[in-house]
Amino acid sequence: MWMTDDEIEYYKARSKFISGAGCFIAVAVVILILIVSVFSFASKVLDLMEPKDRQLFVSKSPDQTHAIKVIEKGRGLSFADPTVLISYKKYKIERQLNNDRKDLAADNVSINWNNNEEATVILYGDEQYPRVIQFKVPEKGEYPFQVIKEDLDIITLLSRQSPNHVNVVELRRKRSLGMPYANNPPVEVYYGKIGSSLQKYDAPYADQQHRMDFFEIIWHDDQHATIHAKQHLGKGSTRLVSTLEITLN
């Protein structure tokens, strides 16, 4: 059956309409995809630009009563050297580390507890000498952090007295530029009676195979102590990498 001229014109117009509608829908879909992509990209850029703090680790006192938090301040897209935030309850102290503009890791900060209320905080960076901060649980109105002058040749990492305050064991390390594991300066052990001139242990305490991030001194009595060297593994976990037994006369 032959179509009339009116029917032919109708189908032509209908085809043009459908074709035009299809093109419009295709263009609309492309524009929508572009808009979504632009917003997604902009969101990612803004997310990168927004500084976000990152917790490196939490160090607790031997009796688990006190905790010092170590946080890397967010830098966003900034190329400045990183800043570490050390906090205890409402008290905070910030220090910028010369770390070749690289992000910080747990081993950039070492915290060694001398007892349940005192700790030594040491800040390391690839392009700086270690910086020492002493911490003491504050009395009312006191500030717990004290920055030690940075021109010391020897850094006392940890000092622990025996149970009856007869003897003391100290761990010391020579001040050197950069991270401690880069040139691996040994830790020297000193011991003796409190108030006397301490003797140096025969051999330095060093482990060429493992990084030693922080230490513990455990007294068993007034003459016997064990030194543990530990390593941060991230997410709050640690690993024992070395042990040294000390016997005092």
Coordinates of N, CA and C in Angstrom, one line a residue:
M1 N 0.9 -1.2 0.0 CA 0.0 0.0 0.0 C 0.9 1.2 0.0
W2 N 0.6 2.1 -0.9 CA 1.4 3.3 -1.0 C 1.0 4.4 0.0
M3 N 2.0 5.1 0.6 CA 1.7 6.1 1.5 C 1.3 7.4 0.8
T4 N 0.5 8.2 1.3 CA 0.1 9.5 0.8 C 1.3 10.5 1.1
D5 N 1.2 11.6 0.4 CA 2.2 12.6 0.6 C 2.2 13.1 2.1
D6 N 1.0 13.2 2.6 CA 0.9 13.7 4.0 C 1.5 12.7 5.0
E7 N 1.3 11.4 4.7 CA 1.9 10.4 5.6 C 3.4 10.4 5.5
I8 N 3.9 10.6 4.2 CA 5.4 10.7 4.1 C 6.0 11.9 4.8
E9 N 5.3 13.0 4.7 CA 5.8 14.2 5.5 C 5.7 14.0 7.0
Y10 N 4.7 13.2 7.4 CA 4.5 13.0 8.9 C 5.7 12.1 9.4
Y11 N 6.0 11.1 8.6 CA 7.1 10.2 9.1 C 8.5 10.9 9.0
K12 N 8.6 11.7 8.0 CA 9.9 12.5 7.9 C 10.0 13.4 9.1
A13 N 9.0 14.1 9.4 CA 9.0 15.0 10.6 C 9.3 14.2 11.9
R14 N 8.6 13.0 12.0 CA 8.8 12.2 13.1 C 10.2 11.7 13.3
S15 N 10.8 11.3 12.1 CA 12.2 10.8 12.1 C 13.2 11.9 12.6
K16 N 12.9 13.2 12.0 CA 13.7 14.3 12.4 C 13.6 14.6 13.9
F17 N 12.4 14.5 14.4 CA 12.2 14.8 15.8 C 12.9 13.7 16.7
I18 N 12.8 12.4 16.3 CA 13.4 11.4 17.1 C 15.0 11.5 17.0
S19 N 15.4 11.9 15.8 CA 16.9 12.0 15.6 C 17.4 13.2 16.4
G20 N 16.6 14.3 16.4 CA 17.0 15.5 17.2 C 17.0 15.2 18.7
A21 N 15.9 14.5 19.1 CA 15.8 14.2 20.5 C 17.0 13.3 21.0
G22 N 17.3 12.4 20.1 CA 18.5 11.5 20.4 C 19.8 12.2 20.5
C23 N 20.0 13.2 19.6 CA 21.2 14.0 19.7 C 21.2 14.9 21.0
F24 N 20.0 15.4 21.3 CA 19.9 16.2 22.5 C 20.3 15.4 23.7
I25 N 19.7 14.2 23.8 CA 20.0 13.3 24.9 C 21.4 13.0 25.0
A26 N 22.0 12.7 23.9 CA 23.5 12.3 23.9 C 24.3 13.5 24.3
V27 N 24.0 14.7 23.8 CA 24.8 15.9 24.2 C 24.6 16.1 25.7
A28 N 23.3 16.0 26.2 CA 23.0 16.2 27.6 C 23.8 15.2 28.5
V29 N 23.9 13.9 28.0 CA 24.6 12.9 28.8 C 26.1 13.3 28.9
V30 N 26.7 13.7 27.7 CA 28.1 14.1 27.7 C 28.3 15.3 28.6
I31 N 27.4 16.3 28.5 CA 27.6 17.4 29.4 C 27.5 17.0 30.9
L32 N 26.6 16.1 31.2 CA 26.4 15.7 32.6 C 27.7 14.9 33.0
I33 N 28.2 14.1 32.2 CA 29.5 13.4 32.5 C 30.6 14.4 32.7
L34 N 30.7 15.4 31.9 CA 31.8 16.4 32.1 C 31.6 17.1 33.4
I35 N 30.3 17.5 33.7 CA 30.1 18.2 35.0 C 30.5 17.4 36.2
V36 N 30.1 16.1 36.1 CA 30.4 15.2 37.2 C 31.9 15.0 37.3
S37 N 32.6 14.9 36.2 CA 34.1 14.7 36.2 C 34.7 16.0 36.8
V38 N 34.3 17.1 36.4 CA 34.9 18.4 36.9 C 34.7 18.5 38.4
F39 N 33.5 18.2 38.8 CA 33.2 18.3 40.3 C 34.0 17.3 41.0
S40 N 34.2 16.1 40.5 CA 34.9 15.0 41.1 C 36.4 15.5 41.2
F41 N 36.9 16.0 40.1 CA 38.3 16.4 40.1 C 38.5 17.6 41.1
A42 N 37.6 18.6 41.1 CA 37.7 19.7 42.0 C 37.6 19.3 43.4
S43 N 36.8 18.3 43.7 CA 36.7 17.7 45.1 C 38.0 17.1 45.5
K44 N 38.6 16.4 44.6 CA 39.9 15.7 44.9 C 41.0 16.8 45.2
V45 N 41.0 17.8 44.3 CA 42.0 18.9 44.5 C 41.8 19.6 45.8
L46 N 40.5 19.9 46.1 CA 40.2 20.6 47.4 C 40.6 19.7 48.6
D47 N 40.4 18.4 48.4 CA 40.7 17.4 49.5 C 42.2 17.4 49.7
L48 N 43.0 17.5 48.6 CA 44.5 17.6 48.7 C 44.9 18.9 49.4
M49 N 44.2 20.0 49.0 CA 44.6 21.3 49.5 C 44.3 21.4 51.0
E50 N 43.3 20.7 51.5 CA 42.9 20.9 52.9 C 43.9 20.2 53.8
P51 N 44.5 20.9 54.7 CA 45.5 20.2 55.6 C 44.8 19.2 56.5
K52 N 45.4 18.0 56.6 CA 44.8 17.0 57.5 C 45.9 16.5 58.4
D53 N 45.7 16.5 59.7 CA 46.6 16.0 60.6 C 46.6 14.5 60.6
R54 N 47.8 13.9 60.9 CA 48.0 12.4 60.9 C 48.7 12.0 62.1
Q55 N 48.0 11.1 62.9 CA 48.7 10.6 64.1 C 49.7 9.6 63.8
L56 N 50.9 9.8 64.3 CA 52.1 8.9 64.1 C 52.0 7.7 65.1
F57 N 51.9 8.1 66.4 CA 51.8 7.0 67.4 C 51.5 7.6 68.7
V58 N 51.2 6.8 69.7 CA 50.9 7.2 71.1 C 51.9 6.4 72.0
S59 N 52.6 7.1 72.8 CA 53.5 6.5 73.8 C 52.9 6.6 75.2
K60 N 52.9 5.4 75.9 CA 52.3 5.4 77.2 C 53.4 5.1 78.2
S61 N 53.2 5.7 79.4 CA 54.1 5.5 80.5 C 54.1 4.0 80.9
P62 N 55.2 3.6 81.6 CA 55.2 2.1 82.0 C 54.0 1.6 82.7
D63 N 53.4 2.4 83.5 CA 52.2 2.0 84.2 C 50.9 2.3 83.5
Q64 N 51.1 2.7 82.2 CA 49.9 3.0 81.3 C 49.0 4.1 81.8
T65 N 49.5 4.9 82.7 CA 48.7 6.0 83.3 C 48.7 7.2 82.4
H66 N 49.8 7.6 81.8 CA 50.0 8.8 81.0 C 50.3 8.4 79.6
A67 N 49.8 9.3 78.7 CA 50.0 9.1 77.2 C 50.4 10.3 76.5
I68 N 51.5 10.2 75.7 CA 51.9 11.4 74.9 C 51.6 11.0 73.4
K69 N 50.8 11.9 72.8 CA 50.5 11.7 71.4 C 51.4 12.4 70.5
V70 N 51.7 11.8 69.3 CA 52.6 12.4 68.3 C 51.8 12.5 67.0
I71 N 51.6 13.7 66.5 CA 50.8 14.0 65.3 C 51.6 14.8 64.3
E72 N 51.5 14.4 63.1 CA 52.1 15.3 62.0 C 51.0 16.2 61.5
K73 N 51.3 17.5 61.6 CA 50.3 18.5 61.2 C 50.2 18.5 59.7
G74 N 48.9 18.6 59.2 CA 48.6 18.6 57.8 C 49.3 19.8 57.1
R75 N 49.8 19.5 55.8 CA 50.4 20.5 55.0 C 49.6 20.8 53.8
G76 N 48.7 20.0 53.4 CA 48.0 20.2 52.2 C 48.9 20.0 51.0
L77 N 48.9 21.0 50.1 CA 49.8 21.0 48.9 C 51.1 21.8 49.2
S78 N 51.3 22.2 50.4 CA 52.4 23.0 50.8 C 53.7 22.2 50.7
F79 N 54.8 22.8 50.2 CA 56.1 22.1 50.1 C 57.0 22.4 51.3
A80 N 56.4 23.0 52.4 CA 57.2 23.3 53.5 C 57.6 22.0 54.3
D81 N 58.6 22.2 55.1 CA 59.0 21.0 55.9 C 57.9 20.7 56.9
P82 N 57.7 19.4 57.3 CA 56.6 19.0 58.1 C 56.8 19.5 59.6
T83 N 55.6 19.6 60.2 CA 55.6 20.1 61.6 C 55.0 18.9 62.5
V84 N 55.6 18.7 63.6 CA 55.1 17.6 64.5 C 54.5 18.3 65.7
L85 N 53.3 17.7 66.1 CA 52.6 18.2 67.2 C 52.7 17.1 68.3
I86 N 53.2 17.5 69.5 CA 53.3 16.6 70.6 C 52.4 17.1 71.7
S87 N 51.5 16.2 72.1 CA 50.5 16.6 73.1 C 50.3 15.7 74.3
Y88 N 50.0 16.3 75.4 CA 49.7 15.5 76.6 C 48.4 16.2 77.2
K89 N 47.3 15.5 77.1 CA 46.0 16.1 77.6 C 45.8 17.4 76.9
K90 N 45.7 18.6 77.6 CA 45.4 19.8 76.9 C 46.7 20.6 76.5
Y91 N 47.8 20.0 76.9 CA 49.1 20.7 76.7 C 49.7 20.2 75.3
K92 N 50.2 21.2 74.6 CA 50.7 20.9 73.2 C 52.0 21.7 73.0
I93 N 52.9 21.1 72.1 CA 54.1 21.8 71.7 C 54.3 21.4 70.2
E94 N 54.6 22.4 69.4 CA 54.9 22.1 68.0 C 56.3 22.4 67.6
R95 N 56.9 21.6 66.7 CA 58.2 21.8 66.2 C 58.3 21.4 64.7
Q96 N 58.9 22.3 63.9 CA 59.1 22.0 62.5 C 60.4 21.2 62.4
L97 N 60.3 20.1 61.6 CA 61.5 19.3 61.4 C 62.1 19.5 60.0
N98 N 63.4 19.6 59.9 CA 64.0 19.7 58.6 C 64.2 18.3 58.1
N99 N 63.2 17.8 57.3 CA 63.2 16.4 56.9 C 63.1 16.3 55.4
D100 N 63.8 17.3 54.7 CA 63.9 17.3 53.2 C 62.5 17.3 52.6
R101 N 61.6 18.0 53.3 CA 60.2 18.2 52.9 C 59.4 16.9 52.8
K102 N 59.9 15.8 53.3 CA 59.2 14.5 53.2 C 58.3 14.4 54.4
D103 N 57.2 13.5 54.2 CA 56.3 13.2 55.3 C 57.1 12.5 56.4
L104 N 56.5 12.7 57.6 CA 57.1 12.1 58.8 C 56.7 10.7 59.0
A105 N 57.5 9.9 59.7 CA 57.2 8.5 60.1 C 57.3 8.4 61.6
A106 N 57.0 7.3 62.1 CA 57.0 7.1 63.6 C 58.5 7.2 64.1
D107 N 59.5 6.8 63.2 CA 60.8 6.9 63.7 C 61.5 8.3 63.6
N108 N 60.7 9.3 63.2 CA 61.2 10.7 63.3 C 61.1 11.2 64.8
V109 N 60.4 10.5 65.6 CA 60.2 10.9 67.0 C 60.5 9.7 67.9
S110 N 61.3 9.9 68.9 CA 61.6 8.9 69.9 C 61.1 9.3 71.2
I111 N 60.4 8.5 72.0 CA 60.0 8.8 73.3 C 60.4 7.7 74.2
N112 N 61.2 8.1 75.2 CA 61.7 7.1 76.2 C 61.3 7.6 77.6
W113 N 60.6 6.7 78.3 CA 60.1 7.1 79.6 C 61.1 6.7 80.6
N114 N 61.5 7.8 81.4 CA 62.5 7.6 82.5 C 61.8 6.9 83.7
N115 N 60.5 7.3 83.9 CA 59.7 6.7 85.0 C 58.3 6.9 84.6
N116 N 57.3 6.8 85.5 CA 55.9 6.9 85.1 C 55.5 8.4 84.9
E117 N 56.4 9.3 85.2 CA 56.0 10.7 85.1 C 56.9 11.5 84.3
E118 N 58.1 11.0 83.8 CA 59.1 11.7 83.1 C 59.5 11.0 81.8
A119 N 59.7 11.7 80.8 CA 60.1 11.1 79.5 C 61.0 12.1 78.7
T120 N 61.8 11.5 77.8 CA 62.6 12.3 76.9 C 62.1 12.1 75.5
V121 N 61.8 13.2 74.9 CA 61.3 13.2 73.5 C 62.4 13.7 72.6
I122 N 62.8 12.9 71.6 CA 63.8 13.3 70.7 C 63.2 13.4 69.2
L123 N 63.5 14.5 68.6 CA 63.0 14.7 67.2 C 64.1 14.6 66.2
Y124 N 63.9 13.8 65.2 CA 64.9 13.5 64.2 C 64.4 14.0 62.8
G125 N 65.4 14.4 62.0 CA 65.1 14.8 60.6 C 66.2 14.5 59.7
D126 N 66.0 14.4 58.4 CA 67.1 14.0 57.5 C 68.1 15.1 57.4
E127 N 67.7 16.4 57.7 CA 68.6 17.5 57.5 C 68.8 18.3 58.8
Q128 N 68.7 17.7 59.9 CA 68.9 18.4 61.2 C 69.5 17.5 62.2
Y129 N 70.1 18.2 63.2 CA 70.5 17.5 64.4 C 69.3 17.2 65.3
P130 N 69.4 16.1 66.1 CA 68.3 15.8 67.0 C 68.0 16.9 67.9
R131 N 66.7 17.1 68.2 CA 66.2 18.1 69.1 C 65.6 17.4 70.3
V132 N 65.9 17.8 71.5 CA 65.5 17.1 72.7 C 64.4 18.0 73.4
I133 N 63.4 17.3 73.8 CA 62.3 17.9 74.7 C 62.1 17.0 75.9
Q134 N 62.2 17.6 77.1 CA 61.9 16.9 78.3 C 60.5 17.0 78.7
F135 N 59.9 15.9 79.1 CA 58.5 15.9 79.5 C 58.4 15.5 81.0
K136 N 57.5 16.2 81.7 CA 57.3 15.8 83.1 C 55.8 16.1 83.4
V137 N 55.1 15.1 83.9 CA 53.7 15.3 84.3 C 53.5 16.5 85.1
P138 N 52.7 17.5 84.7 CA 52.7 18.8 85.4 C 51.9 18.8 86.6
E139 N 52.4 19.6 87.6 CA 51.6 19.9 88.7 C 50.6 21.1 88.3
K140 N 49.7 21.5 89.1 CA 48.8 22.5 88.7 C 49.5 23.8 88.3
G141 N 49.2 24.3 87.1 CA 49.8 25.5 86.7 C 51.1 25.4 85.9
E142 N 51.7 24.2 85.9 CA 52.9 23.9 85.2 C 52.7 23.5 83.8
Y143 N 53.8 23.7 83.0 CA 53.8 23.3 81.6 C 54.7 22.1 81.5
P144 N 54.2 21.0 80.9 CA 55.0 19.7 80.9 C 56.2 19.6 80.0
F145 N 56.3 20.4 79.0 CA 57.3 20.3 78.0 C 58.4 21.3 78.2
Q146 N 59.7 20.9 78.1 CA 60.8 21.8 78.2 C 61.8 21.5 77.1
V147 N 62.1 22.5 76.2 CA 63.0 22.3 75.1 C 64.4 22.4 75.7
I148 N 65.2 21.4 75.4 CA 66.6 21.4 75.8 C 67.5 22.1 74.8
K149 N 68.5 22.8 75.2 CA 69.3 23.5 74.2 C 69.9 22.5 73.2
E150 N 70.0 22.9 71.9 CA 70.3 22.0 70.8 C 71.7 21.8 70.5
D151 N 72.6 22.3 71.3 CA 74.1 22.2 70.9 C 74.8 21.2 71.7
L152 N 74.0 20.2 72.3 CA 74.6 19.2 73.1 C 75.4 18.2 72.2
D153 N 76.6 17.8 72.6 CA 77.3 16.7 71.8 C 76.8 15.3 72.1
I154 N 76.3 15.1 73.4 CA 75.8 13.8 73.8 C 74.4 14.0 74.2
I155 N 73.5 13.1 73.7 CA 72.1 13.1 74.1 C 71.8 12.0 75.1
T156 N 71.2 12.3 76.2 CA 70.8 11.2 77.1 C 69.4 10.7 76.7
L157 N 69.4 9.5 76.2 CA 68.1 9.0 75.7 C 67.2 8.5 76.8
L158 N 67.8 7.9 77.8 CA 67.0 7.3 78.9 C 67.8 7.2 80.1
S159 N 67.2 7.4 81.3 CA 67.9 7.3 82.5 C 66.9 6.6 83.5
R160 N 67.3 5.5 84.1 CA 66.3 4.8 85.1 C 67.1 4.4 86.3
Q161 N 66.5 4.7 87.5 CA 67.1 4.4 88.7 C 66.6 3.0 89.2
S162 N 67.4 2.3 90.0 CA 67.0 1.0 90.5 C 65.9 1.2 91.6
P163 N 65.2 0.1 91.9 CA 64.1 0.2 92.8 C 64.3 1.0 94.1
N164 N 65.4 0.8 94.7 CA 65.7 1.5 96.0 C 66.6 2.7 95.8
H165 N 66.7 3.2 94.6 CA 67.5 4.4 94.2 C 69.0 4.3 94.7
V166 N 69.5 3.1 94.4 CA 70.9 2.9 94.7 C 71.8 3.1 93.4
N167 N 71.4 2.5 92.3 CA 72.1 2.6 91.1 C 71.3 3.2 90.0
V168 N 71.9 3.6 88.9 CA 71.3 4.2 87.8 C 71.9 3.7 86.5
V169 N 71.1 3.5 85.5 CA 71.6 3.1 84.1 C 71.1 4.2 83.2
E170 N 72.0 4.7 82.3 CA 71.7 5.7 81.3 C 72.1 5.2 80.0
L171 N 71.3 5.6 79.0 CA 71.6 5.4 77.6 C 71.9 6.7 76.9
R172 N 73.1 6.8 76.3 CA 73.5 8.0 75.6 C 73.8 7.8 74.2
R173 N 73.7 8.8 73.4 CA 74.0 8.7 71.9 C 74.7 10.0 71.5
K174 N 75.7 9.9 70.7 CA 76.4 11.1 70.2 C 75.5 11.8 69.2
R175 N 75.5 13.1 69.3 CA 74.6 13.9 68.4 C 75.2 13.9 67.0
S176 N 74.3 13.5 66.0 CA 74.8 13.4 64.7 C 73.7 14.0 63.7
L177 N 74.1 14.4 62.6 CA 73.1 15.0 61.6 C 72.3 13.9 61.0
G178 N 71.0 14.2 60.8 CA 70.1 13.2 60.1 C 69.5 12.2 61.0
M179 N 68.8 11.2 60.4 CA 68.1 10.2 61.1 C 69.1 9.3 61.8
P180 N 68.8 8.7 63.0 CA 69.7 7.9 63.7 C 70.1 6.6 62.9
Y181 N 69.2 6.1 62.1 CA 69.5 4.8 61.4 C 70.3 5.1 60.1
A182 N 70.4 6.4 59.7 CA 71.2 6.7 58.5 C 72.7 6.5 58.7
N183 N 73.2 6.9 59.8 CA 74.6 6.7 60.1 C 74.8 5.7 61.3
N184 N 73.7 5.3 61.8 CA 73.6 4.3 62.9 C 74.6 4.6 64.0
P185 N 74.5 5.7 64.7 CA 75.4 6.0 65.8 C 75.1 5.0 66.9
P186 N 76.0 4.4 67.6 CA 75.7 3.4 68.6 C 75.2 4.1 69.9
V187 N 74.4 3.4 70.6 CA 74.0 3.8 71.9 C 74.9 3.3 73.0
E188 N 75.4 4.3 73.8 CA 76.4 3.9 74.8 C 75.7 3.8 76.2
V189 N 76.0 2.7 76.9 CA 75.4 2.4 78.2 C 76.3 2.9 79.3
Y190 N 75.8 3.7 80.2 CA 76.5 4.2 81.4 C 75.8 3.7 82.7
Y191 N 76.5 3.3 83.7 CA 75.9 2.8 84.9 C 76.8 3.1 86.1
G192 N 76.2 3.0 87.3 CA 76.9 3.2 88.5 C 75.9 3.7 89.6
K193 N 76.5 4.1 90.7 CA 75.7 4.6 91.9 C 75.2 6.0 91.6
I194 N 74.1 6.3 92.1 CA 73.5 7.6 91.9 C 74.3 8.6 92.5
G195 N 74.6 9.7 91.8 CA 75.4 10.8 92.3 C 76.9 10.6 92.1
S196 N 77.3 9.4 91.6 CA 78.8 9.2 91.3 C 79.0 9.4 89.8
S197 N 80.3 9.4 89.4 CA 80.7 9.5 88.0 C 80.4 8.1 87.4
L198 N 79.5 8.1 86.4 CA 79.0 6.8 85.9 C 80.1 6.2 84.9
Q199 N 80.2 4.9 85.0 CA 81.1 4.1 84.1 C 80.4 3.7 82.8
K200 N 81.2 3.7 81.7 CA 80.7 3.3 80.4 C 80.8 1.8 80.3
Y201 N 79.7 1.2 79.8 CA 79.7 -0.3 79.6 C 80.7 -0.6 78.5
D202 N 81.3 -1.8 78.6 CA 82.4 -2.2 77.8 C 82.2 -2.0 76.3
A203 N 81.0 -2.4 75.8 CA 80.7 -2.3 74.4 C 79.5 -1.4 74.1
P204 N 79.5 -0.7 73.1 CA 78.3 0.1 72.8 C 77.1 -0.8 72.4
Y205 N 76.0 -0.3 72.6 CA 74.7 -1.0 72.3 C 74.3 -0.6 70.9
A206 N 74.5 -1.5 70.0 CA 74.2 -1.3 68.6 C 73.6 -2.5 67.9
D207 N 72.8 -2.3 67.0 CA 72.2 -3.4 66.2 C 72.2 -3.0 64.7
Q208 N 73.1 -3.6 64.0 CA 73.3 -3.2 62.6 C 72.2 -3.7 61.7
Q209 N 71.4 -4.7 62.2 CA 70.3 -5.3 61.4 C 69.0 -4.6 61.5
H210 N 68.8 -4.0 62.7 CA 67.5 -3.4 63.0 C 67.6 -2.0 63.4
R211 N 66.5 -1.2 63.1 CA 66.4 0.1 63.6 C 65.9 0.1 65.0
M212 N 66.5 0.9 65.9 CA 66.1 1.0 67.3 C 65.5 2.3 67.5
D213 N 64.2 2.3 67.7 CA 63.4 3.6 67.8 C 63.3 4.1 69.2
F214 N 63.2 3.2 70.2 CA 63.1 3.6 71.6 C 63.5 2.5 72.5
F215 N 63.7 2.8 73.7 CA 64.3 1.8 74.7 C 63.5 1.7 76.0
E216 N 63.7 0.6 76.6 CA 63.1 0.4 78.0 C 64.2 -0.1 78.9
I217 N 64.3 0.3 80.1 CA 65.2 -0.2 81.1 C 64.3 -0.8 82.2
I218 N 64.5 -2.1 82.4 CA 63.7 -2.8 83.4 C 64.6 -3.3 84.5
W219 N 64.4 -2.7 85.7 CA 65.2 -3.2 86.9 C 64.5 -4.4 87.5
H220 N 65.4 -5.4 87.8 CA 64.8 -6.6 88.5 C 65.1 -6.5 90.0
D221 N 66.2 -5.8 90.4 CA 66.6 -5.5 91.7 C 67.6 -4.4 91.6
D222 N 68.3 -4.1 92.7 CA 69.3 -2.9 92.6 C 70.5 -3.2 91.9
Q223 N 70.8 -4.5 91.5 CA 72.0 -4.8 90.8 C 71.8 -5.4 89.4
H224 N 70.6 -5.7 89.0 CA 70.3 -6.3 87.7 C 69.3 -5.6 86.9
A225 N 69.6 -5.3 85.7 CA 68.7 -4.6 84.8 C 68.7 -5.2 83.4
T226 N 67.6 -5.0 82.7 CA 67.5 -5.5 81.3 C 67.1 -4.3 80.4
I227 N 67.9 -4.1 79.3 CA 67.6 -3.0 78.4 C 66.9 -3.7 77.1
H228 N 65.8 -3.1 76.8 CA 65.1 -3.6 75.6 C 65.1 -2.4 74.5
A229 N 65.5 -2.8 73.3 CA 65.5 -1.9 72.2 C 64.3 -2.3 71.3
K230 N 63.4 -1.3 71.0 CA 62.2 -1.6 70.3 C 62.1 -0.8 69.0
Q231 N 61.2 -1.2 68.1 CA 61.0 -0.6 66.8 C 59.5 -0.4 66.6
H232 N 59.2 0.8 66.1 CA 57.8 1.1 65.8 C 57.5 0.4 64.5
L233 N 56.3 -0.2 64.5 CA 55.8 -0.9 63.2 C 54.7 -0.2 62.6
G234 N 54.2 0.8 63.3 CA 53.0 1.5 62.8 C 51.7 1.0 63.4
K235 N 50.7 1.9 63.4 CA 49.4 1.6 63.9 C 49.5 1.2 65.4
G236 N 50.4 1.7 66.1 CA 50.5 1.5 67.6 C 51.2 0.2 67.9
S237 N 51.7 -0.6 67.0 CA 52.4 -1.8 67.3 C 53.9 -1.6 67.3
T238 N 54.6 -2.4 68.1 CA 56.0 -2.3 68.3 C 56.6 -3.7 68.2
R239 N 58.0 -3.8 68.0 CA 58.6 -5.0 68.0 C 59.9 -5.0 68.8
L240 N 60.2 -6.0 69.6 CA 61.5 -6.1 70.3 C 62.6 -6.5 69.4
V241 N 63.6 -5.7 69.3 CA 64.7 -6.1 68.3 C 66.0 -6.4 69.0
S242 N 66.2 -6.1 70.2 CA 67.4 -6.4 70.9 C 67.3 -6.3 72.4
T243 N 68.1 -7.1 73.1 CA 68.1 -7.1 74.6 C 69.5 -7.2 75.1
L244 N 69.7 -6.4 76.2 CA 71.0 -6.4 76.8 C 70.8 -6.5 78.4
E245 N 71.6 -7.4 79.0 CA 71.5 -7.6 80.4 C 72.6 -6.9 81.1
I246 N 72.4 -6.2 82.1 CA 73.4 -5.4 82.9 C 73.4 -5.9 84.3
T247 N 74.6 -6.2 84.8 CA 74.8 -6.5 86.2 C 75.7 -5.5 86.9
L248 N 75.3 -4.9 88.0 CA 76.1 -3.9 88.7 C 76.6 -4.5 90.0
N249 N 77.8 -4.1 90.4 CA 78.3 -4.6 91.7 C 77.6 -3.9 92.9

